[in-house]
XYZ file of C-alpha atoms in Angstrom:
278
model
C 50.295 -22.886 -60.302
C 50.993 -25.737 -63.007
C 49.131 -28.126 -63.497
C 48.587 -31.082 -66.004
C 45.127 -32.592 -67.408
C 45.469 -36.844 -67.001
C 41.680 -37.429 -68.319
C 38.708 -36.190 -69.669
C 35.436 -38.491 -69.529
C 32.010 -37.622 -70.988
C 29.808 -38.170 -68.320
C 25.695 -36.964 -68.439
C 26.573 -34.385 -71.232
C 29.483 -32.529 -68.993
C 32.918 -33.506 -68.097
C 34.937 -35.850 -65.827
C 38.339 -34.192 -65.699
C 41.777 -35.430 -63.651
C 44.667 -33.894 -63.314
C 48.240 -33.438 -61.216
C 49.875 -30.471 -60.132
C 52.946 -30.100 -57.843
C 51.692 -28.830 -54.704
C 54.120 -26.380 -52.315
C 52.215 -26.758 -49.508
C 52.603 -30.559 -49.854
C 56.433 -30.656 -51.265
C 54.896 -33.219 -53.856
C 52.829 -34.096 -56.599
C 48.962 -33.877 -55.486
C 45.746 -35.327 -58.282
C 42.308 -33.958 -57.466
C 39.139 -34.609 -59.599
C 36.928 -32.278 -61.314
C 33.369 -32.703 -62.562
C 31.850 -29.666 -64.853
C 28.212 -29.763 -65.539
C 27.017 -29.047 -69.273
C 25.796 -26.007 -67.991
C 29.763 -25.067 -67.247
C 29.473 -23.993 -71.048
C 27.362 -21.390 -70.675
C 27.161 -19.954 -67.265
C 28.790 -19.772 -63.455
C 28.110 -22.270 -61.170
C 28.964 -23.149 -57.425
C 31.392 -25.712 -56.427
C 30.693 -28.626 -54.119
C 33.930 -30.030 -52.849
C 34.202 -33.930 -51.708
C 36.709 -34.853 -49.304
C 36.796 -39.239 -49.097
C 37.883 -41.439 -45.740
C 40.636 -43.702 -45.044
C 42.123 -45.697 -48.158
C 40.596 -43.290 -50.724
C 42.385 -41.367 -53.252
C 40.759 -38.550 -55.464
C 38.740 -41.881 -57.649
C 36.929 -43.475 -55.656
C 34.008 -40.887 -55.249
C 34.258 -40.128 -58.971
C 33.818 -43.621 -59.860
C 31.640 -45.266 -57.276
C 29.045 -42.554 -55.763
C 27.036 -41.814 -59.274
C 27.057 -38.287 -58.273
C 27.608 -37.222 -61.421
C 24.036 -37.615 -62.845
C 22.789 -35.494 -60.351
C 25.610 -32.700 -60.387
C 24.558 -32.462 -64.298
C 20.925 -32.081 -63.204
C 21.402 -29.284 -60.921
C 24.101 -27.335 -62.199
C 27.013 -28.073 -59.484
C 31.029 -28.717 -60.191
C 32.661 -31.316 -57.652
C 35.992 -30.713 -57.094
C 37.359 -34.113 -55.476
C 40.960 -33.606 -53.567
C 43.179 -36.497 -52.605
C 43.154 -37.847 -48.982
C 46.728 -37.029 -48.132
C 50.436 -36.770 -49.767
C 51.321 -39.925 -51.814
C 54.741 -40.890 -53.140
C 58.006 -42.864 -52.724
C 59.794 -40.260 -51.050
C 56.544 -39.584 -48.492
C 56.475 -40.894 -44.976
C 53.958 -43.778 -44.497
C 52.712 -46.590 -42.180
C 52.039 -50.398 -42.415
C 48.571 -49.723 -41.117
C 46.099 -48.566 -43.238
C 44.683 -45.700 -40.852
C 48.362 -43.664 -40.814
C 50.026 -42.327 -43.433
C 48.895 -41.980 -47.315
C 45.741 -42.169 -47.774
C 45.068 -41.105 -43.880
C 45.871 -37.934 -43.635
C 43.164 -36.379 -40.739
C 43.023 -33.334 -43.254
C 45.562 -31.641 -40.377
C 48.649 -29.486 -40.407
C 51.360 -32.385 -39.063
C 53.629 -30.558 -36.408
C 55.827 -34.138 -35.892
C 58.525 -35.848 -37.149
C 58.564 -37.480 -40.229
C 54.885 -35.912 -41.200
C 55.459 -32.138 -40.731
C 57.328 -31.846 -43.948
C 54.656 -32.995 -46.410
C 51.303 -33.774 -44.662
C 49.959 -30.170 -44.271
C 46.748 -30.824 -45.786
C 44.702 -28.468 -44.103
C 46.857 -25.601 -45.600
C 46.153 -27.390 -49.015
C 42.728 -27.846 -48.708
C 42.434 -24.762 -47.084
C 44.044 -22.151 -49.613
C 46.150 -24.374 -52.450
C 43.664 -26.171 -53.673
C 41.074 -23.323 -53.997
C 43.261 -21.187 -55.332
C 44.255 -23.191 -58.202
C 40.169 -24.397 -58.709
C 39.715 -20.283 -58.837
C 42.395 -20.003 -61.570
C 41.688 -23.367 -63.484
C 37.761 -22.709 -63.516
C 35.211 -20.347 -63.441
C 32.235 -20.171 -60.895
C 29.882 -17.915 -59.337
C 31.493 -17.865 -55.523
C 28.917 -19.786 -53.752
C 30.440 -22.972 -52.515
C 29.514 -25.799 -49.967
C 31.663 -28.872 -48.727
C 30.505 -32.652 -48.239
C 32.471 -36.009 -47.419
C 32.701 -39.462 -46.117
C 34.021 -41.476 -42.683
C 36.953 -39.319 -42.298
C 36.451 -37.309 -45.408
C 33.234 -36.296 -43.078
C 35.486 -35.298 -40.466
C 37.239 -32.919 -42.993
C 34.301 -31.500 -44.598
C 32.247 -30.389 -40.879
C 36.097 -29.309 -39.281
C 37.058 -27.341 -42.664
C 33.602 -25.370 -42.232
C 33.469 -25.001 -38.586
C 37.238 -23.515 -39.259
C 36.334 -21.556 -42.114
C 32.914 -19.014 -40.821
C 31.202 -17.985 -44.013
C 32.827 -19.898 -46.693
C 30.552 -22.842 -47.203
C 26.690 -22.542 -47.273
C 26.085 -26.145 -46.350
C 27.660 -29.238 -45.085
C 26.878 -32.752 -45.414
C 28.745 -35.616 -44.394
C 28.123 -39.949 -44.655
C 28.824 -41.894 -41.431
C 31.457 -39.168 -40.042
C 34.263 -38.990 -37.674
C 32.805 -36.288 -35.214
C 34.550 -36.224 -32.487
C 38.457 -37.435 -33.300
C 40.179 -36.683 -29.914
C 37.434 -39.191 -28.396
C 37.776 -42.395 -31.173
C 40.652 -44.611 -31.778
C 40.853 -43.394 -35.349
C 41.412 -39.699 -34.300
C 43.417 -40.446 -30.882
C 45.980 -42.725 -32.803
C 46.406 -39.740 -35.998
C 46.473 -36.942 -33.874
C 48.702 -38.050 -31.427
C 51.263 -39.230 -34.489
C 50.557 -36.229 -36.390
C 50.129 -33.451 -34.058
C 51.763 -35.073 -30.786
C 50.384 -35.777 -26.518
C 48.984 -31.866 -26.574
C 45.042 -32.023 -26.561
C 44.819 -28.420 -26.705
C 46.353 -28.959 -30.278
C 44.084 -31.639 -31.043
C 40.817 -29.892 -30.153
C 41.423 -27.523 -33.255
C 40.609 -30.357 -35.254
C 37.473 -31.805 -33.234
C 34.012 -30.781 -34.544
C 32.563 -31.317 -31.688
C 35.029 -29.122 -29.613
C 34.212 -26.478 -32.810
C 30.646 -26.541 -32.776
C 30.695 -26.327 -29.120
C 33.022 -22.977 -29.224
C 31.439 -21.738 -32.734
C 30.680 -17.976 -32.342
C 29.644 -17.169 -36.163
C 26.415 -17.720 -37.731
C 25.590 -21.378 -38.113
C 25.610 -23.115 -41.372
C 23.589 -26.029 -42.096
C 23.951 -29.800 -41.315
C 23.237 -33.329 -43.163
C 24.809 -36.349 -41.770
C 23.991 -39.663 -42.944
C 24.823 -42.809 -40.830
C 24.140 -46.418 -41.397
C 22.637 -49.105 -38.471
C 25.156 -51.528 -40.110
C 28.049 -49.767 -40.340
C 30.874 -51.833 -38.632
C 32.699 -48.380 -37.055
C 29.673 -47.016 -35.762
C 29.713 -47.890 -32.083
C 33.577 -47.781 -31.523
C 34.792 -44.848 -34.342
C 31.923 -42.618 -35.244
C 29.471 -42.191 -32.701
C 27.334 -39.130 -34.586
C 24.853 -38.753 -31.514
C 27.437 -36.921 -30.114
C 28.209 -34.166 -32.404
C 23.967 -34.193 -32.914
C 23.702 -33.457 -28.250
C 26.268 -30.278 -29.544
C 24.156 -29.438 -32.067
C 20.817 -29.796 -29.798
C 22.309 -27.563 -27.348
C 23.208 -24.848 -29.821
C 20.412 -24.798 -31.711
C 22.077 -25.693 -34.766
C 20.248 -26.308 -37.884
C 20.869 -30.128 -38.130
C 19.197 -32.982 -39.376
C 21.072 -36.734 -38.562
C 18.929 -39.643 -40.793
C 19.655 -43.092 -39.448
C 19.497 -45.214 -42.586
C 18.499 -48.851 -41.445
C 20.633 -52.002 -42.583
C 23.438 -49.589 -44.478
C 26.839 -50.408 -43.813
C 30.029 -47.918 -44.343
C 30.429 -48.473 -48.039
C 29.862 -46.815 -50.969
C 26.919 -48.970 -51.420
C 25.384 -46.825 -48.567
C 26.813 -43.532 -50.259
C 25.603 -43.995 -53.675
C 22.454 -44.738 -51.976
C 21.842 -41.594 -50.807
C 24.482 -39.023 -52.809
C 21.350 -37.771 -54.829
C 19.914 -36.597 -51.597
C 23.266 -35.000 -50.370
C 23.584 -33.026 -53.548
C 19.779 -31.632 -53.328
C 20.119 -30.408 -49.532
C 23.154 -28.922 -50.834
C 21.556 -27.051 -54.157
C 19.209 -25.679 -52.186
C 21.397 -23.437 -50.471
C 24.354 -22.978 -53.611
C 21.451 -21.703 -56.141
């Protein structure tokens, strides 16, 4: 596992690292972000991961949430992925909500996609085995994302029993097989078969979850303009209700989708999560 440093940033005493590697899984060249505290010098830490919505590549956490300040406080490394496969050679669509940059964090099963967007296997067990290799840490590690970064983060863990200690996600897609977002992906990605969409539903997850349940934080904006058609986080919240989930959903008033509204509240995010990583 090769892999090649782009940047390094000072950032509130630790690092702000960038780097490529080719990715098998992927059949192409993949960047992810990594932040190491100050403390990174001297001891282990746990690992938050960040997995961003539509549009986003592996900068646009790192450079608009301000988490960074706060990951130096409390001792946590963010490891940022990219959204999906990216290149000349890698299928894509006009619209912005297919393709690169809109990958659904699923294992593609159709024509063109199956060859390179496999990006649950890479977030899955690429990825964290080259963080394991590239970086030290103490184990403990929790996952946390945005719009359909959010989607990622609560499927990966409801996937994944055990791995993550905590979850947190800003204005999510919950339930995918339900919204035009997920229904449009999952269908080109995955094909007609709802049975092989459900895999990737959180709500279908949560509903079937058998393991011992992790803890929730979902953020969601009154403002946000995908709210009523695309996110609809009351729903996944009536699962959680009825499985006695522990599962907090904070309706922020006037806060749009943006990162306006994730900056806002990343500080909060990255406490709810420290208190279950230390």
């Amino acid at each position: 596992m090769k892999y090649v440093e782009l940047e390094t940033h000072q950032s509130f005493g630790g690092q702000q690292k960038r780097f490529r590697h080719w990715s098998v899984t992927l059949d192409c060249e993949m960047s992810y972000s990594v932040y190491l505290p100050p403390d990174y010098r001297n001891t282990t830490l746990p690992i938050l991961y960040w997995l961003s919505g539509l549009t986003c590549n592996d900068q646009n956490f790192v450079t608009k949430a301000g988490a960074q300040k706060y990951a130096a406080e409390l001792g946590i490394i963010l490891v940022v992925p990219d959204t999906s496969p990216r290149g000349d050679i890698i299928p894509d669509a006009p619209s912005y909500d297919l393709g690169q940059g809109a990958s659904f964090y699923v294992n593609a099963t159709q024509e063109p996609w199956k060859q390179n967007y496999q990006m649950f296997d890479y977030i899955s067990i690429e990825l964290p085995k080259l963080i394991k290799r590239q970086f030290k840490s103490n184990g403990r590690q929790s996952i946390a994302g945005h719009s359909m970064g959010g989607h990622g983060a609560l499927m990966f863990a409801l996937k994944h029993p055990g791995r993550f200690c905590s979850v947190s996600a800003f204005a999510p897609i919950v339930n995918p097989m339900q919204v035009p977002f997920g229904r449009k992906a999952f269908y080109h990605y995955l094909g007609d078969s709802k049975e092989t969409w459900q895999v990737y539903d959180s709500c279908f997850l949560m509903e079937h979850y058998i393991d011992q349940p992790f803890p929730i934080l979902i953020d969601q904006g009154t403002k946000d303009e995908f709210l009523l058609k695309q996110l609809k986080p009351e729903i996944l919240e009536t699962v959680a209700l009825k499985k006695n989930w522990p599962f907090q959903l904070r309706w922020q008033k006037d806060y749009d989708h943006s990162y306006f509204f994730v900056s806002s509240f990343i500080r909060d995010h990255l406490l709810f999560h420290y208190r279950y990583l230390k």
